[in-house]
Short mmCIF file of C-alpha atoms in Angstrom, two decimals:
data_model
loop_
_atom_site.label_atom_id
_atom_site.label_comp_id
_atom_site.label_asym_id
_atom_site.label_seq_id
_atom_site.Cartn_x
_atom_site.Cartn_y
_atom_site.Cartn_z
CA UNK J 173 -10.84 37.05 32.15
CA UNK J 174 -7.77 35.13 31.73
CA UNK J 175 -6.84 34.18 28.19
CA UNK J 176 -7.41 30.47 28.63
CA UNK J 177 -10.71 30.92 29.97
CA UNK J 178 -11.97 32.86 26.57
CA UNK J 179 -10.35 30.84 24.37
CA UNK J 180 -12.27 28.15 25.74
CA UNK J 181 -15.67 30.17 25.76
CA UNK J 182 -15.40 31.00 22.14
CA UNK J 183 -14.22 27.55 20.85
CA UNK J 184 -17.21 25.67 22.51
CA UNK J 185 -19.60 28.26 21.15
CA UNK J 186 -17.68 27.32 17.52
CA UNK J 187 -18.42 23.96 17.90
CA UNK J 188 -22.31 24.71 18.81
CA UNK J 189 -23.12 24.55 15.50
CA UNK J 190 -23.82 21.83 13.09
CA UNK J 191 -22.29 23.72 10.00
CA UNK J 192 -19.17 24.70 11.89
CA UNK J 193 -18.75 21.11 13.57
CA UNK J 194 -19.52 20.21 9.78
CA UNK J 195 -16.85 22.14 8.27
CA UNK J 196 -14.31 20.99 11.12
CA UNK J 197 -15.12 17.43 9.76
CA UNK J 198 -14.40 18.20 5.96
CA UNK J 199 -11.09 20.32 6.98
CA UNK J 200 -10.05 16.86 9.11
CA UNK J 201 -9.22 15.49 5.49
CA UNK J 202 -7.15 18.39 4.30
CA UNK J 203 -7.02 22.06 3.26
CA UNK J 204 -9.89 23.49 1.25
CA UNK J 205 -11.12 26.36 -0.68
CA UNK J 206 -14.23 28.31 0.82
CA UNK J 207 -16.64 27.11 -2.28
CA UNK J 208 -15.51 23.93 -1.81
CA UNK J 209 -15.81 23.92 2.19
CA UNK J 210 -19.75 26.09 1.27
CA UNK J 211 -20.77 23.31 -1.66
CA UNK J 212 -22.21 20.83 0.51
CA UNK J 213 -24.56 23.64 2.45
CA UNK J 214 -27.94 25.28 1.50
CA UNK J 215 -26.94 28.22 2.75
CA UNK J 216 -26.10 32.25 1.37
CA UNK J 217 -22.60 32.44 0.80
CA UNK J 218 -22.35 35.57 3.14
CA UNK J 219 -24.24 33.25 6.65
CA UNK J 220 -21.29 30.69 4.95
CA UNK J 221 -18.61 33.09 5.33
CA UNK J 222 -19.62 34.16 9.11
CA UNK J 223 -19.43 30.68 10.26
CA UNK J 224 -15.92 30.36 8.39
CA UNK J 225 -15.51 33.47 10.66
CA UNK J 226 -16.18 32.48 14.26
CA UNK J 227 -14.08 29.16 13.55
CA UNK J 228 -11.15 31.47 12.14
CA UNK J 229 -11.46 34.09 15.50
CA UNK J 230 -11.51 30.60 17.97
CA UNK J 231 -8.43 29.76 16.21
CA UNK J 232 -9.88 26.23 14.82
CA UNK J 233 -8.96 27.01 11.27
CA UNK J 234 -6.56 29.69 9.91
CA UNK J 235 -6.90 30.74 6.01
CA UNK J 236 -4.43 32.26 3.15
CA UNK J 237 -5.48 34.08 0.33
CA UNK J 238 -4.11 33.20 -3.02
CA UNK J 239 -5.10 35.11 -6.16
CA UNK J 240 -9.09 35.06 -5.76
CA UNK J 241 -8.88 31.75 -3.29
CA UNK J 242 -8.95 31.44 0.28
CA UNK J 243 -8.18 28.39 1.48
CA UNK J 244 -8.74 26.94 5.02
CA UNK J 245 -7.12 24.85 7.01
CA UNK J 246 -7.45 23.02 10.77
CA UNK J 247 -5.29 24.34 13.24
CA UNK J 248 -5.57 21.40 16.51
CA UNK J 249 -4.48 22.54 18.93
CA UNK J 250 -7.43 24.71 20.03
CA UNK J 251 -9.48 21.69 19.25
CA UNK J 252 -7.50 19.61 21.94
CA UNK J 253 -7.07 22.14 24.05
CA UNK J 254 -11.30 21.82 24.48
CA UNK J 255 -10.45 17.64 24.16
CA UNK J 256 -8.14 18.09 27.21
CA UNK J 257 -10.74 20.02 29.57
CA UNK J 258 -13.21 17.17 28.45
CA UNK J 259 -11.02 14.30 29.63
CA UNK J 260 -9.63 15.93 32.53
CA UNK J 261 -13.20 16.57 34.06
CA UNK J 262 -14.52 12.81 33.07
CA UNK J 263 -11.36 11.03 34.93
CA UNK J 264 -12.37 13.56 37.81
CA UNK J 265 -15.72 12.01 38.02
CA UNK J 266 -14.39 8.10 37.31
CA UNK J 267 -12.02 8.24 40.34
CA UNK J 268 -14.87 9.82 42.38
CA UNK J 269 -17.11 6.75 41.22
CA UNK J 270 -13.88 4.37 42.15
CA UNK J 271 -13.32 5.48 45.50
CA UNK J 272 -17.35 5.78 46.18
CA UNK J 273 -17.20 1.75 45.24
CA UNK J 274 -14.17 1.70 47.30
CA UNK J 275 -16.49 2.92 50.37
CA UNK J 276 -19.38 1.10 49.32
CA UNK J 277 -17.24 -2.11 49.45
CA UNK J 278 -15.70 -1.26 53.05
CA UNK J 279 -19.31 -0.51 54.45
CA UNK J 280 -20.59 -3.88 53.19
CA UNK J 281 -17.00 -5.69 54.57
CA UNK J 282 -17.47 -4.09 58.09
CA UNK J 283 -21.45 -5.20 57.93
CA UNK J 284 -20.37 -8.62 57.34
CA UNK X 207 -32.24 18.60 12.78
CA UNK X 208 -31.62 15.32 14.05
CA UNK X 209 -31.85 14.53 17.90
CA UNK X 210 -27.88 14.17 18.01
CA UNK X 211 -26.65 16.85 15.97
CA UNK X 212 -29.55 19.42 18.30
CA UNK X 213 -27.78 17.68 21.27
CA UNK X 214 -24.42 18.44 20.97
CA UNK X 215 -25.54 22.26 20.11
CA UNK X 216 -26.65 22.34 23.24
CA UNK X 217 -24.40 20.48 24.84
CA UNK X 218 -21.22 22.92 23.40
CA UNK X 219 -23.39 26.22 24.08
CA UNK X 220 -23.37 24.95 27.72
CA UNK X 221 -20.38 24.53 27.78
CA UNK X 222 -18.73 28.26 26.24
CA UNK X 223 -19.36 29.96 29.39
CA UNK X 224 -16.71 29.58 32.32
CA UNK X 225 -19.42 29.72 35.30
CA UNK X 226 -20.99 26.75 33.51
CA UNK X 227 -17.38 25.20 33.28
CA UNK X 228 -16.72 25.90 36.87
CA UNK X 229 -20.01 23.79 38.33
CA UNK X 230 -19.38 21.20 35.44
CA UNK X 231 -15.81 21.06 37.52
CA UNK X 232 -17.72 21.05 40.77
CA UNK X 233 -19.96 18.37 40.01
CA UNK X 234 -17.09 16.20 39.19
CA UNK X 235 -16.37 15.67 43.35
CA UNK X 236 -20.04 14.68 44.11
CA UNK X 237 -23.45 16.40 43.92
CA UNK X 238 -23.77 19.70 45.51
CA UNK X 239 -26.99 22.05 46.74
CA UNK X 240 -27.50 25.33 44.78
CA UNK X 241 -26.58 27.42 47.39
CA UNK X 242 -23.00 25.61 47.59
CA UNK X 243 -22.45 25.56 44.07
CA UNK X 244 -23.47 29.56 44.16
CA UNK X 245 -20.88 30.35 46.64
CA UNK X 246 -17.96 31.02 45.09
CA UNK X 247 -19.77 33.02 42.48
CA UNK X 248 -20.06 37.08 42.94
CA UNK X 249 -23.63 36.97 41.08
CA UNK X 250 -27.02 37.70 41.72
CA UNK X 251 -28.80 34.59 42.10
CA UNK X 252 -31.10 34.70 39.38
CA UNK X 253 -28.40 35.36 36.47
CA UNK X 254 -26.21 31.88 38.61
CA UNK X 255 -29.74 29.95 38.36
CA UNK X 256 -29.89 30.94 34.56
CA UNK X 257 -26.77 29.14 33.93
CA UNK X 258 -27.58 25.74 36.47
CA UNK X 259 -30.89 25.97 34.16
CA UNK X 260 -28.48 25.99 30.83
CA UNK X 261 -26.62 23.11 32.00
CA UNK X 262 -30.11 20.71 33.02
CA UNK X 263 -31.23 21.85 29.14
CA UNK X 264 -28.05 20.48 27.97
CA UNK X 265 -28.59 17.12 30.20
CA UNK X 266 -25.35 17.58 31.48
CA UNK X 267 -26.67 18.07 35.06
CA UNK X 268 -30.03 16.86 36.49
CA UNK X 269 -31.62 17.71 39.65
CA UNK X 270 -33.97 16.70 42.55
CA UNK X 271 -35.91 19.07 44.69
CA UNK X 272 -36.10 18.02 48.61
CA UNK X 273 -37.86 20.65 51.08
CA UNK X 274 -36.33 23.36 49.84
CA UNK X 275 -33.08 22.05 48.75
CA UNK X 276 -32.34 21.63 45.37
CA UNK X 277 -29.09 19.52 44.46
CA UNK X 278 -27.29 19.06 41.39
CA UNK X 279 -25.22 16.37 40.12
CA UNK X 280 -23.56 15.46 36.41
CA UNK X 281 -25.03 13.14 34.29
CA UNK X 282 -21.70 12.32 32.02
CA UNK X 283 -23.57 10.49 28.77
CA UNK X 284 -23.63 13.74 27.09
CA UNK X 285 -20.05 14.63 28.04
CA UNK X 286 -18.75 11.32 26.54
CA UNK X 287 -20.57 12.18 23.37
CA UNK X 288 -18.56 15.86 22.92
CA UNK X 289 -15.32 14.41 24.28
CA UNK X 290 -16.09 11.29 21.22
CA UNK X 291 -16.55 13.76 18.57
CA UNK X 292 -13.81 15.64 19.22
CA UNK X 293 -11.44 12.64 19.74
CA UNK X 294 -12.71 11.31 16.69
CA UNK X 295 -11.65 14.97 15.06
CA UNK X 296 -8.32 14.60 16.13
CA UNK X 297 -7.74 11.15 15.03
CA UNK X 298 -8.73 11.41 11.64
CA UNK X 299 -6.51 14.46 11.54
CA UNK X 300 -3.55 12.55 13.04
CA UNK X 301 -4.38 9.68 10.26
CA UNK X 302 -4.70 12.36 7.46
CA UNK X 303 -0.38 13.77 8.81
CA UNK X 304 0.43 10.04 8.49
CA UNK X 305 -0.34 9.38 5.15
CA UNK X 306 0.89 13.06 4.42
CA UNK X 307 4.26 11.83 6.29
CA UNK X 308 4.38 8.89 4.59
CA UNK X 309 3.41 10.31 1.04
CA UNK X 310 6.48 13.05 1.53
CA UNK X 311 8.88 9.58 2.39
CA UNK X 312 8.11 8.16 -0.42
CA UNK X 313 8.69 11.32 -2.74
CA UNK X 314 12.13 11.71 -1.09
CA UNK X 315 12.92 7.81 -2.12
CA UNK X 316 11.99 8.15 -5.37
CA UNK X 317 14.11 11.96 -5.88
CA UNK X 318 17.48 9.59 -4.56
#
């Protein structure tokens, strides 16, 4: 499977879940430490950690340990690499609706 | 879990797979029958239907059943909604350099 292919695959499935999406969110304001990022969610630190995990292997955040603290931060381009492929496939489908007016609007001229 | 959040689970799971990708791509030139969208495909039938199935749960396709042709098209709502949150993502992140940007200017005028 080309590369660009997978990286796709796994950064959709890291955004197909509310904690991860949630996390993306709080890292959109800035770097944070992992109790900081896991405060905010009822949730064992070690499920915490995994989902810290599957964002860190799609490349969405990267981390640094200092001392006893990791901190995280967003790394974009992933993120609109996924933003991209969205765009790209709804200006497909606008000009398809535009040119099926376009034909709908010669078919009614001609019936005139 | 609210109705939105479940939503765009779904709609991100459907969208980590690059068969799923590929008939989202499809769709974007008009609807198409099963059996065209299967073509290009080197799968059993079953495993392709699977995935067409994973897309209708998503409501990013829907489908009507005439005789015994089925045919697909895209319903782009829930597309809009990823391609929002992620644009959203990326411009809070842009805002978040700015003010980082403009916080390092004004260190550097107060250091001359």
């Amino acid at each position: 499977m080309p590369q660009q292919v997978a990286d796709l695959d796994r950064l959709f499935q890291a955004l197909s879940d509310p904690t991860r999406r949630a996390v993306v969110e709080r890292l959109g304001q800035g770097p944070a430490a992992t109790s900081v990022l896991a405060r905010p969610f009822a949730m064992a630190l070690p499920s915490f950690l995994q989902h810290l995990d599957v964002l860190e292997k799609a490349g969405v955040v990267t981390s640094q340990k200092e001392g006893r603290v990791r901190t995280y931060r967003l790394t974009p381009q992933p993120l609109q690499a996924a933003e991209t492929w969205m765009t790209t496939q709804r200006q497909l489908w606008e000009r398809r609706l535009d040119q099926f007016d376009e034909f709908v609007r010669t078919l009614k001229e001609k019936a005139q």
